Coordinates of C-alpha atoms in Angstrom, one line a residue:
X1 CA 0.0 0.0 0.0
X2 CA 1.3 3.6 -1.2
X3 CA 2.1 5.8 2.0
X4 CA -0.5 8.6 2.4
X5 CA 0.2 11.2 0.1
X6 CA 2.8 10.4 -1.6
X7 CA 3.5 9.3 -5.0
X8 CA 5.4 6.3 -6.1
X9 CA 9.3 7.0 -7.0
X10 CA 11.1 5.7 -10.3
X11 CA 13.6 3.2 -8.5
X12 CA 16.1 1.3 -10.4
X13 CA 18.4 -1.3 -9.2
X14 CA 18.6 -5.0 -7.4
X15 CA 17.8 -5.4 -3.7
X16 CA 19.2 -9.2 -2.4
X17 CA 16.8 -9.7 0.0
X18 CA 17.3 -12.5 2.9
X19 CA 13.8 -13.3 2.4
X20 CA 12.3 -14.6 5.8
X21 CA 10.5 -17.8 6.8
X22 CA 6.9 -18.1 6.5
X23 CA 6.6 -14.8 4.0
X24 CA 5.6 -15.4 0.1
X25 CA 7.9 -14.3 -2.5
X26 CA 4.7 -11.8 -3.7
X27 CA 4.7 -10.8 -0.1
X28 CA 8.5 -9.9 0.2
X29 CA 8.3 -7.9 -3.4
X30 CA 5.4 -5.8 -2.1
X31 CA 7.1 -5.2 1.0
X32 CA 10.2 -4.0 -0.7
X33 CA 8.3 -1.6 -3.3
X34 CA 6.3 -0.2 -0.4
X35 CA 10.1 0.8 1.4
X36 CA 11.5 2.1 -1.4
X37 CA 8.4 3.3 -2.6
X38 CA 9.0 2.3 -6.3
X39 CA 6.5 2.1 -9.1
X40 CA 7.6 -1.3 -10.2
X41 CA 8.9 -4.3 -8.9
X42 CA 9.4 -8.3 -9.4
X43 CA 11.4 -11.1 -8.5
X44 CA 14.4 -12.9 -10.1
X45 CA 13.0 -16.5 -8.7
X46 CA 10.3 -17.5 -6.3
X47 CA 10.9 -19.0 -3.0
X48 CA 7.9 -21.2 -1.0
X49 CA 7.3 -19.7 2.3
X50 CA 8.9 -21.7 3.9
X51 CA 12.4 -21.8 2.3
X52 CA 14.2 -19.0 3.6
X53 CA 17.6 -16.6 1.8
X54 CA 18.1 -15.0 -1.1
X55 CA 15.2 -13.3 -3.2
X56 CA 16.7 -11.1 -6.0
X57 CA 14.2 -7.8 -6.5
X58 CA 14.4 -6.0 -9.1
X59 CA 13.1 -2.1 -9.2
X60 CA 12.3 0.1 -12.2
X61 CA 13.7 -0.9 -15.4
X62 CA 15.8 -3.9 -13.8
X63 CA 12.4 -5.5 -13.9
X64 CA 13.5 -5.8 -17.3
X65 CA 16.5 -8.2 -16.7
X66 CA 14.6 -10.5 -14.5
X67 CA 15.2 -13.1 -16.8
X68 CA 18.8 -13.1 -16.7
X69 CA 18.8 -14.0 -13.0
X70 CA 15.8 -16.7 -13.4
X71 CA 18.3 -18.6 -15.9
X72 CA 21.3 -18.3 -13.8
X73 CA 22.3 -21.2 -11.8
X74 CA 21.2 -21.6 -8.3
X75 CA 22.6 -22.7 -4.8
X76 CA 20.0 -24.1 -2.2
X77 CA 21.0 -25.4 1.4
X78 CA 18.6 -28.1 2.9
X79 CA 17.6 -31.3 5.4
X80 CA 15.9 -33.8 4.4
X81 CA 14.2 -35.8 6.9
X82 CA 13.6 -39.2 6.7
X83 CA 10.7 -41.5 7.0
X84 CA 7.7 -39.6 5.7
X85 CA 6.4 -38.5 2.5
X86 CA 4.3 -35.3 2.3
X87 CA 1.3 -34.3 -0.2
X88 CA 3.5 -30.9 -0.3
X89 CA 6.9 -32.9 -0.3
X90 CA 7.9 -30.5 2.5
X91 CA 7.0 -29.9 6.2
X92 CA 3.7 -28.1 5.4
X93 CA 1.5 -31.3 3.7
X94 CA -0.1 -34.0 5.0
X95 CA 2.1 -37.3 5.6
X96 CA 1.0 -39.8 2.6
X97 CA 3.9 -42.4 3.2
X98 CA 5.8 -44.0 6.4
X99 CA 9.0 -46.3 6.0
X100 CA 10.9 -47.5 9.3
X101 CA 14.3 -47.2 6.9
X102 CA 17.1 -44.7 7.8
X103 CA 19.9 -44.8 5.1
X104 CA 23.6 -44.7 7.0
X105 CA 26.1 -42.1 5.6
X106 CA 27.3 -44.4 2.8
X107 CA 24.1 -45.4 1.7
X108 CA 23.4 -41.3 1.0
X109 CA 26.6 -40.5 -0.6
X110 CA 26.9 -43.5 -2.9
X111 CA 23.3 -42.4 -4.2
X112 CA 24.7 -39.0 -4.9
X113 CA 26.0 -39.3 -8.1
X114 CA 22.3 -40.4 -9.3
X115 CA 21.1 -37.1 -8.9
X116 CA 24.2 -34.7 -10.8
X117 CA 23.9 -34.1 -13.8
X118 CA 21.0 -33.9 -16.6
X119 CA 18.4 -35.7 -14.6
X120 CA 14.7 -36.6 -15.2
X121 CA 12.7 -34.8 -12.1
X122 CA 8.4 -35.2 -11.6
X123 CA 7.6 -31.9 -10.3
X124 CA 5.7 -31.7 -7.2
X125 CA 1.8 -31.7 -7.4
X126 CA 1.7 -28.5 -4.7
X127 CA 3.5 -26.2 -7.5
X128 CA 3.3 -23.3 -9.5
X129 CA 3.5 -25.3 -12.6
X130 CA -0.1 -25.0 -14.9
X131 CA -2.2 -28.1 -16.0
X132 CA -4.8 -27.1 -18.6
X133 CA -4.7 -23.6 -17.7
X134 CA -4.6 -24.0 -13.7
X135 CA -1.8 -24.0 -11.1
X136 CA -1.1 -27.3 -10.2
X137 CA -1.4 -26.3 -6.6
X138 CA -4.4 -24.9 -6.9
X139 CA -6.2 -28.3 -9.0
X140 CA -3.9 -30.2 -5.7
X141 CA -5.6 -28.2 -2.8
X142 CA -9.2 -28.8 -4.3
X143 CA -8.3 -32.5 -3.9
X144 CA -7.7 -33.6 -7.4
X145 CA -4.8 -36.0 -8.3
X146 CA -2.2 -34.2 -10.2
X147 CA 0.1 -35.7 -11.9
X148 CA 3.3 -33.9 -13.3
X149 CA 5.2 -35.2 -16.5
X150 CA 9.1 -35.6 -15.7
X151 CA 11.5 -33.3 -17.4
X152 CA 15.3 -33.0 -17.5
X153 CA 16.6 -30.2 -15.1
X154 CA 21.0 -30.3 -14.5
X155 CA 21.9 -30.5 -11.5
X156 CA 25.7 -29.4 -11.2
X157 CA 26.7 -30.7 -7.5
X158 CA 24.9 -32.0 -5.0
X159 CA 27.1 -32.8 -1.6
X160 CA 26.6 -34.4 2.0
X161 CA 26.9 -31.5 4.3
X162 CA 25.9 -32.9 7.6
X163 CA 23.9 -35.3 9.2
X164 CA 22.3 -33.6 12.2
X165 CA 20.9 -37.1 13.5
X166 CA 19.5 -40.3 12.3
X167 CA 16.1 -38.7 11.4
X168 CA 17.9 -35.9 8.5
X169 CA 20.8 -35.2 6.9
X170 CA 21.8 -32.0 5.0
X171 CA 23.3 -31.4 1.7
X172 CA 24.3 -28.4 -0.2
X173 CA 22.9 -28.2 -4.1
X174 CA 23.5 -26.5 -7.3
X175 CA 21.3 -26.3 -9.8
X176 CA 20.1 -24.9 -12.8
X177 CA 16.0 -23.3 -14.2
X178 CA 13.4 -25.7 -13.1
X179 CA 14.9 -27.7 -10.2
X180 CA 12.3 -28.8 -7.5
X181 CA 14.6 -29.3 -4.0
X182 CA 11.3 -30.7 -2.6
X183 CA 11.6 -33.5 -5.8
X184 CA 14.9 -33.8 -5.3
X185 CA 14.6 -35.2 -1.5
X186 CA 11.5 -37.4 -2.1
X187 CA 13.3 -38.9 -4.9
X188 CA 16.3 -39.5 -3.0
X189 CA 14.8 -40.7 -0.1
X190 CA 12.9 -43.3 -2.5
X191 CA 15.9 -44.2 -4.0
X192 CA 17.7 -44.4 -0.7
X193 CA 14.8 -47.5 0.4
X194 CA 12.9 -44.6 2.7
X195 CA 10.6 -41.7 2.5
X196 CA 11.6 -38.3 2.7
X197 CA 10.5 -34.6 2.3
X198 CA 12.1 -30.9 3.0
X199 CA 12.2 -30.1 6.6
X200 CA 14.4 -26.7 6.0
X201 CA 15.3 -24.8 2.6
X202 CA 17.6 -21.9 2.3
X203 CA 18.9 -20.3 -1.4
X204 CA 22.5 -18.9 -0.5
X205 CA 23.2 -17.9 -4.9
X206 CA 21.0 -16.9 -7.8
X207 CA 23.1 -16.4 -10.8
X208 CA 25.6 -13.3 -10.0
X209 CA 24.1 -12.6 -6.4
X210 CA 25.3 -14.5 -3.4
X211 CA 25.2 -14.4 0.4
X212 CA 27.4 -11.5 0.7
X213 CA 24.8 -9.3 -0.6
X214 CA 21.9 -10.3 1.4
X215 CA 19.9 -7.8 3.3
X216 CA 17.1 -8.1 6.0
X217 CA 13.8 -6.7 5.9
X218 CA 14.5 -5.3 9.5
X219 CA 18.1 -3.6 7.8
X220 CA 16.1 -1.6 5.1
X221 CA 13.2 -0.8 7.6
X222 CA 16.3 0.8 9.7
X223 CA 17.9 2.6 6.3
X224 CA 13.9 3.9 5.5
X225 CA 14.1 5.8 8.6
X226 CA 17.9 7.1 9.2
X227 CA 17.5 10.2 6.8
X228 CA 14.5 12.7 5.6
X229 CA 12.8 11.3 2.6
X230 CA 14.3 7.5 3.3
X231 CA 17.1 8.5 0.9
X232 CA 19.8 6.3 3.2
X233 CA 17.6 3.2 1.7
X234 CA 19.3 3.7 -1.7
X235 CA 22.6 2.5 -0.6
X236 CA 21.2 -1.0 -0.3
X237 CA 20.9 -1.2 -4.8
X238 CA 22.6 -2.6 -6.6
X239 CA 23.5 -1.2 -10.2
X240 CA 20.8 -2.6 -13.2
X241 CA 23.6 -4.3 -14.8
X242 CA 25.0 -6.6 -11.8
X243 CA 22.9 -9.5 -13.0
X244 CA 24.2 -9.0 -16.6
X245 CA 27.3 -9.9 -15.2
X246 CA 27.6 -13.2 -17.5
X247 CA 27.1 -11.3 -21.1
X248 CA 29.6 -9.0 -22.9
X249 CA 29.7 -5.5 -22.3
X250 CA 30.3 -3.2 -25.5
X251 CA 30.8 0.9 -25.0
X252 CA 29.0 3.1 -27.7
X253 CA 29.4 7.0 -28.3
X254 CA 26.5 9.4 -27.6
X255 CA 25.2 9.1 -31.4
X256 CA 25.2 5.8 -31.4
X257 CA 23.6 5.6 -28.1
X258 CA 20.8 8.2 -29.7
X259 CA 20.3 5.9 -32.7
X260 CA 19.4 2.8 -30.9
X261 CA 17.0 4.2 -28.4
X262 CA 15.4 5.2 -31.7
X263 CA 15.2 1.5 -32.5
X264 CA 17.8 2.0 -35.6
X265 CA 20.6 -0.8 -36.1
X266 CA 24.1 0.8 -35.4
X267 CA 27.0 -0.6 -37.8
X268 CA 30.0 -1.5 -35.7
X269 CA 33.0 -0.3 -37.4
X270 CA 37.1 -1.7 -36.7
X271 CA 38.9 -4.8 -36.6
X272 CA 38.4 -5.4 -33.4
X273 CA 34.3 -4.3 -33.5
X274 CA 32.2 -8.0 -32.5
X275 CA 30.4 -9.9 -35.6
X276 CA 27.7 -11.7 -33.6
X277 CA 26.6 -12.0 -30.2
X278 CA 22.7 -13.0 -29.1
X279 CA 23.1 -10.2 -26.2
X280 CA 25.4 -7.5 -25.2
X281 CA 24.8 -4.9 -22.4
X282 CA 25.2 -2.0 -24.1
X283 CA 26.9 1.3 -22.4
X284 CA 27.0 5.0 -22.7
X285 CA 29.3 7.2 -20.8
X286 CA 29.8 4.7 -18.1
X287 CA 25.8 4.0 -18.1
X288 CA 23.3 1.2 -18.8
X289 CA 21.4 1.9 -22.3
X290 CA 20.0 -1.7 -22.8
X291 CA 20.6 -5.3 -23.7
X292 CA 21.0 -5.2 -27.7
X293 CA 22.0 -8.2 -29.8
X294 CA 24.8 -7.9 -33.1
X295 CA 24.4 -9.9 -36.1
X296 CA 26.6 -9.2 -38.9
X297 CA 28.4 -6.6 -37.6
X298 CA 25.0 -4.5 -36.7
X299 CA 23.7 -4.0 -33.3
X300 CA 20.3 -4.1 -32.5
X301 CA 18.6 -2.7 -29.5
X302 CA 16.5 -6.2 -27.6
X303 CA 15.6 -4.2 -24.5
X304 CA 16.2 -0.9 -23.3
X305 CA 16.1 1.1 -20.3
X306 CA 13.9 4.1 -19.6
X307 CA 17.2 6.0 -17.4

């Protein structure tokens, strides 16, 4: 909800928020935009509520780039506890399986190496995923039987990091788009002669942003209030073009920059001037203009932002 009286702010940047337990991603974006008061606002990768860490924001025109960090790989912390499957495949459903079987520490890190790589994984049926036009969560809550087509997601590494007690055992994963954690521990615990499902679920890395950069909602409640106007809040951006990171960065001159915010091609002349690349971020002066793509020595603007 706007603050009385006052109109919403163009706000551009990344805020890597340390998104709590129990809160929605939805939740955690309108909180943000409602601090930094910002006319638009969106996420770089949902998080259930009840996995905790890092929810990538993006304000303004690096709602634009949301993409980039949605395909970028991702690093997830979590217990899986054994014994029990759950309609949810995580601490929040309703227990559909029991199995007496606790796998030792062998047993769990000789069935690693079934689950790196480019693996088949059935979604859960409590997910975001749409069946004929519904949520699957949605068609799963009403109490119909959903049932979710396997598809190949790559996991990169996937390690032991603890075992807590007989009843769980941690591991650290990463992953690429479309990885279910919740999947992943059912599956392993099936494999593993048991049942299993999440019991805690933390995302340390998405694409370029990693725990360093995390912030609390409590930390930009405290900036929102240190100086008139909440300007202290600002320092907690980061620049549009941190999640672009990963593609090359080409430097135009003021003309050039003109032309292709005109949506005009811009011949890139020298030796040294790229042939083809799908995208580039494109720069001005030191600033952001926009993703644009080259083919045959012309660039093209793909997306660009409103600064």
């Amino acid at each position: 909800m706007n603050p009385p009286g006052k109109q919403r702010v163009a706000v551009h940047g990344w805020v890597i928020l340390d998104k709590p337990y129990g809160m929605s991603s939805t939740q955690a974006v309108g909180k943000v935009r409602y601090l930094f008061n910002a006319e638009k606002a969106g996420h770089g990768g949902t998080l259930d509520p009840l996995a905790s860490g890092l929810l990538p924001i993006a304000l303004g025109e690096a709602t634009k780039t949301v993409s980039h960090a949605m395909d970028g790989r991702k690093v997830y912390r979590f217990t899986a506890r054994w014994g029990e499957e759950r309609t949810t495949d995580d601490l929040e459903g309703e227990v559909t399986r029991r199995c007496e079987g606790r796998p030792s520490v062998a047993a769990i890190e000789a069935v690693l190496p079934r689950f790196t790589g480019e693996i088949l994984q059935a979604p859960p049926a409590f997910s975001a995923i749409k069946v004929e036009g519904e949520r699957a969560y949605d068609l799963a809550r009403a109490g119909e039987a959903v049932d979710l087509a396997p598809r190949p997601v790559v996991i990169e590494a996937l390690r032991l990091a603890g075992t807590p007690g007989p009843e769980e055992a941690s591991f650290e994963v990463t992953c690429g788009k479309g990885t279910y954690i919740r999947s992943l521990a059912r599956d392993m615990g099936r494999a593993l002669g048991t049942a299993a499902h999440v019991s805690a679920l933390r995302r340390v890395a998405v694409g370029p942003f990693t725990e360093a950069q995390l912030i609390s909602l409590e930390k930009l409640e405290e900036l929102g209030h240190k100086a008139p106007g909440g300007n202290a809040i600002t320092g907690a951006l980061l620049p549009i073009e941190t999640v672009l990171d990963g593609i090359p960065a080409l430097a135009i001159d003021l003309d050039q920059a003109r032309r292709l915010r005109l949506g005009q091609a811009v011949l890139l002349r020298g030796a040294d001037a790229p042939i083809a690349e799908d995208a580039v971020l494109v720069t001005c002066g030191g600033k952001p203009v926009g993703i644009g793509q080259i083919g045959d020595g012309m660039l093209r603007p793909k997306r660009l932002f409103n600064l």
